[in-house]
Short mmCIF file of C-alpha atoms in Angstrom, two decimals:
data_model
loop_
_atom_site.label_atom_id
_atom_site.label_comp_id
_atom_site.label_asym_id
_atom_site.label_seq_id
_atom_site.Cartn_x
_atom_site.Cartn_y
_atom_site.Cartn_z
CA UNK A 1 -51.12 200.83 74.56
CA UNK A 2 -53.62 203.63 73.08
CA UNK A 3 -53.23 207.24 73.92
CA UNK A 4 -55.93 209.80 72.67
CA UNK A 5 -54.61 213.32 72.72
CA UNK A 6 -54.17 216.38 70.94
CA UNK A 7 -52.29 220.19 70.43
CA UNK A 8 -54.66 222.07 71.81
CA UNK A 9 -54.74 220.26 75.16
CA UNK A 10 -52.49 221.71 77.39
CA UNK A 11 -53.31 218.35 79.91
CA UNK A 12 -51.70 216.54 77.17
CA UNK A 13 -47.35 216.84 76.39
CA UNK A 14 -46.11 214.63 79.74
CA UNK A 15 -48.82 212.14 78.43
CA UNK A 16 -47.44 212.76 75.19
CA UNK A 17 -43.70 212.23 76.44
CA UNK A 18 -44.44 209.55 79.14
CA UNK A 19 -45.51 207.06 75.75
CA UNK A 20 -42.44 208.32 73.33
CA UNK A 21 -40.49 207.35 75.88
CA UNK A 22 -41.45 203.36 75.35
CA UNK A 23 -39.15 203.51 72.41
CA UNK A 24 -36.43 203.14 74.52
CA UNK A 25 -37.60 200.18 76.88
CA UNK A 26 -36.87 195.86 76.42
CA UNK A 27 -39.98 194.90 75.33
CA UNK A 28 -41.16 197.35 72.73
CA UNK A 29 -42.71 195.87 70.07
CA UNK A 30 -43.33 192.25 71.02
CA UNK A 31 -44.61 193.26 74.89
CA UNK A 32 -46.38 196.43 74.22
CA UNK A 33 -47.22 198.13 70.93
CA UNK A 34 -47.83 202.28 72.04
CA UNK A 35 -49.80 203.72 69.50
CA UNK A 36 -50.78 207.62 69.99
CA UNK A 37 -54.52 209.04 68.27
CA UNK A 38 -54.94 212.51 67.98
CA UNK A 39 -58.32 213.43 68.85
CA UNK A 40 -60.08 217.04 67.01
CA UNK A 41 -62.80 218.14 69.69
CA UNK A 42 -60.20 221.08 71.06
CA UNK A 43 -59.39 222.46 67.41
CA UNK A 44 -61.86 225.33 68.97
CA UNK A 45 -59.78 226.51 71.85
CA UNK A 46 -56.83 228.55 68.98
CA UNK A 47 -55.12 225.72 67.65
CA UNK A 48 -55.91 223.63 65.18
CA UNK A 49 -54.32 220.25 65.72
CA UNK A 50 -52.43 219.27 62.04
CA UNK A 51 -52.83 214.63 63.88
CA UNK A 52 -56.09 215.48 64.26
CA UNK A 53 -59.24 213.01 61.85
CA UNK A 54 -62.75 212.70 62.89
CA UNK A 55 -62.34 209.15 62.50
CA UNK A 56 -59.57 209.02 65.52
CA UNK A 57 -62.58 210.69 67.50
CA UNK A 58 -64.78 209.22 66.53
CA UNK A 59 -62.90 206.14 67.53
CA UNK A 60 -62.64 207.28 71.62
CA UNK A 61 -66.38 207.51 71.66
CA UNK A 62 -66.96 204.76 70.57
CA UNK A 63 -64.42 203.14 73.59
CA UNK A 64 -66.36 205.85 76.04
CA UNK A 65 -69.84 204.33 74.55
CA UNK A 66 -68.86 200.63 74.98
CA UNK A 67 -67.57 201.74 78.77
CA UNK A 68 -71.34 203.45 78.99
CA UNK A 69 -69.76 207.01 79.80
CA UNK A 70 -71.36 210.06 78.44
CA UNK A 71 -68.00 212.24 77.69
CA UNK A 72 -64.68 212.06 76.35
CA UNK A 73 -61.22 213.41 77.23
CA UNK A 74 -57.82 213.23 77.18
CA UNK A 75 -54.99 212.47 77.68
CA UNK A 76 -56.80 209.45 78.05
CA UNK A 77 -55.07 204.97 77.82
CA UNK A 78 -56.14 202.70 76.83
CA UNK A 79 -54.25 199.69 77.77
CA UNK A 80 -55.70 196.24 76.07
CA UNK A 81 -59.46 197.57 75.10
CA UNK A 82 -59.71 199.24 78.91
CA UNK A 83 -60.03 202.25 79.59
CA UNK A 84 -56.17 203.48 81.98
CA UNK A 85 -53.74 205.39 84.30
CA UNK A 86 -50.54 204.58 84.37
CA UNK A 87 -49.60 206.73 86.55
CA UNK A 88 -52.41 205.64 88.80
CA UNK A 89 -51.58 202.35 88.70
CA UNK A 90 -54.49 201.51 87.59
CA UNK A 91 -53.96 197.58 86.08
CA UNK A 92 -56.06 197.77 83.01
CA UNK A 93 -57.25 194.61 81.08
CA UNK A 94 -55.18 191.06 80.43
CA UNK A 95 -52.02 190.13 81.25
CA UNK A 96 -51.90 188.08 78.42
CA UNK A 97 -53.42 188.00 75.50
CA UNK A 98 -54.06 185.06 73.11
CA UNK A 99 -53.36 183.12 69.52
CA UNK A 100 -49.87 184.06 67.32
CA UNK A 101 -50.07 187.38 64.65
CA UNK A 102 -47.96 187.72 61.54
CA UNK A 103 -47.15 189.72 59.31
CA UNK A 104 -44.73 190.49 55.82
CA UNK A 105 -43.93 192.76 53.21
CA UNK A 106 -41.89 192.80 49.84
CA UNK A 107 -42.29 196.31 49.67
CA UNK A 108 -43.21 198.17 53.45
CA UNK A 109 -46.81 198.72 51.94
CA UNK A 110 -49.05 195.11 50.10
CA UNK A 111 -49.04 193.33 53.78
CA UNK A 112 -50.18 189.68 54.01
CA UNK A 113 -51.62 188.81 57.58
CA UNK A 114 -51.79 185.53 58.64
CA UNK A 115 -53.93 184.43 62.80
CA UNK A 116 -53.81 181.39 64.23
CA UNK A 117 -56.75 182.13 67.18
CA UNK A 118 -55.72 180.39 70.91
CA UNK A 119 -58.20 178.60 72.76
CA UNK A 120 -58.93 181.05 74.78
CA UNK A 121 -59.07 183.27 71.80
CA UNK A 122 -62.19 185.41 72.43
CA UNK A 123 -64.30 186.57 69.08
CA UNK A 124 -67.80 188.16 67.61
CA UNK A 125 -70.72 186.12 67.87
CA UNK A 126 -70.31 185.68 63.91
CA UNK A 127 -67.14 184.07 64.72
CA UNK A 128 -64.83 186.52 62.28
CA UNK A 129 -61.90 188.41 62.96
CA UNK A 130 -61.10 191.92 61.74
CA UNK A 131 -57.00 192.50 60.99
CA UNK A 132 -56.08 196.43 61.70
CA UNK A 133 -52.77 198.26 60.04
CA UNK A 134 -51.69 202.10 60.68
CA UNK A 135 -49.04 203.58 59.97
CA UNK A 136 -46.71 204.77 62.64
CA UNK A 137 -45.22 208.19 62.97
CA UNK A 138 -41.75 209.22 65.08
CA UNK A 139 -39.63 211.74 65.62
CA UNK A 140 -42.64 214.33 64.62
CA UNK A 141 -42.15 218.31 65.65
CA UNK A 142 -44.82 220.55 66.23
CA UNK A 143 -44.60 224.33 67.04
CA UNK A 144 -48.13 225.26 68.48
CA UNK A 145 -48.75 228.94 68.31
CA UNK A 146 -51.51 229.32 69.75
CA UNK A 147 -53.85 227.87 71.75
CA UNK A 148 -53.75 226.19 75.26
CA UNK A 149 -49.93 225.21 74.44
CA UNK A 150 -49.04 227.86 72.32
CA UNK A 151 -45.74 228.86 72.22
CA UNK A 152 -45.28 225.06 73.03
CA UNK A 153 -43.18 222.92 70.34
CA UNK A 154 -44.37 219.17 71.02
CA UNK A 155 -42.95 215.99 70.07
CA UNK A 156 -44.43 212.87 69.74
CA UNK A 157 -44.03 208.74 68.72
CA UNK A 158 -46.03 206.46 67.32
CA UNK A 159 -48.86 208.46 65.92
CA UNK A 160 -50.83 207.57 64.10
CA UNK A 161 -51.09 208.43 60.63
CA UNK A 162 -53.57 205.90 59.35
CA UNK A 163 -55.79 202.86 59.32
CA UNK A 164 -57.65 200.35 56.85
CA UNK A 165 -59.01 197.19 58.22
CA UNK A 166 -60.36 193.24 56.83
CA UNK A 167 -61.83 191.54 57.61
CA UNK A 168 -59.08 188.23 57.87
CA UNK A 169 -60.12 185.00 56.37
CA UNK A 170 -60.29 181.34 56.94
CA UNK A 171 -57.59 179.36 55.51
CA UNK A 172 -57.75 174.81 55.72
CA UNK A 173 -59.22 174.01 58.40
CA UNK A 174 -57.50 173.98 61.85
CA UNK A 175 -55.55 176.89 60.29
CA UNK A 176 -54.63 180.30 60.26
CA UNK A 177 -56.93 182.78 59.56
CA UNK A 178 -55.82 185.72 56.64
CA UNK A 179 -55.51 188.85 55.20
CA UNK A 180 -54.17 190.83 52.53
CA UNK A 181 -54.31 194.82 51.69
CA UNK A 182 -52.19 197.83 51.71
CA UNK A 183 -51.36 200.36 54.40
CA UNK A 184 -53.11 204.35 54.02
CA UNK A 185 -52.24 206.72 52.54
CA UNK A 186 -50.77 209.02 55.35
CA UNK A 187 -51.10 212.43 56.82
CA UNK A 188 -48.38 214.11 55.57
CA UNK A 189 -45.56 215.71 57.71
CA UNK A 190 -42.60 215.30 58.35
CA UNK A 191 -41.41 212.35 60.54
CA UNK A 192 -38.10 210.74 60.92
CA UNK A 193 -38.96 207.66 61.50
CA UNK A 194 -41.23 205.23 60.28
CA UNK A 195 -43.51 202.14 62.18
CA UNK A 196 -46.07 199.96 61.57
CA UNK A 197 -48.16 198.84 64.10
CA UNK A 198 -51.24 195.87 63.36
CA UNK A 199 -54.28 194.30 66.12
CA UNK A 200 -56.68 191.60 65.59
CA UNK A 201 -60.29 192.28 67.26
CA UNK A 202 -63.19 190.34 67.18
CA UNK A 203 -65.22 191.20 63.84
CA UNK A 204 -65.95 195.40 64.63
CA UNK A 205 -65.20 195.45 68.12
CA UNK A 206 -62.99 197.44 69.87
CA UNK A 207 -60.46 195.20 72.29
CA UNK A 208 -57.62 193.48 71.33
CA UNK A 209 -57.03 189.63 70.73
CA UNK A 210 -53.64 190.29 70.32
CA UNK A 211 -50.62 192.72 68.16
CA UNK A 212 -47.38 192.71 66.68
CA UNK A 213 -46.28 196.65 65.44
CA UNK A 214 -41.67 197.03 64.14
CA UNK A 215 -39.62 199.80 62.31
CA UNK A 216 -39.72 199.85 58.59
CA UNK A 217 -37.48 201.03 56.88
#
């Protein structure tokens, strides 16, 4: 579950709060993996979102282009690569994903990733898959002093503070695909909780075929 949001948008705090409540829901990390991307196209309204990056804005634009849309908006939910409106009951994406994704780390910084595609897993034309790993922050508080949310203190969960990606390499015939990569340097913000999220996509595509995540010490 992806949420595209901005501290400069007055419509976003309820969506942020809804995503934050998933922290206490059964199935977190095993049945669903929530991530929150902050975009920067509302920064001109008087408040510059400290969690927003151009990279995250470009990601939402890429989704909009894939859907045949002409514009982007916040708050925007994406489930399994499909535009989703949970409050209106839109299904949004397939009910089941395929493949086994596993991540291991000795120090929390360098990670070993393995992915075994299921028989029905969709792949790219070149047959390759990519892994994407994100640092997440929770318990992030922001005192907004200007713009549409001026005077509010906003709380965020599952905020993406950095993403890195790598193409998976083949191992033994019929075995798991694998990759070794380091977590990206996070945005410099205070956070009470740390987590990691990872998802597999066909090469150069956005729609995930499997995802996993978990809390970090």
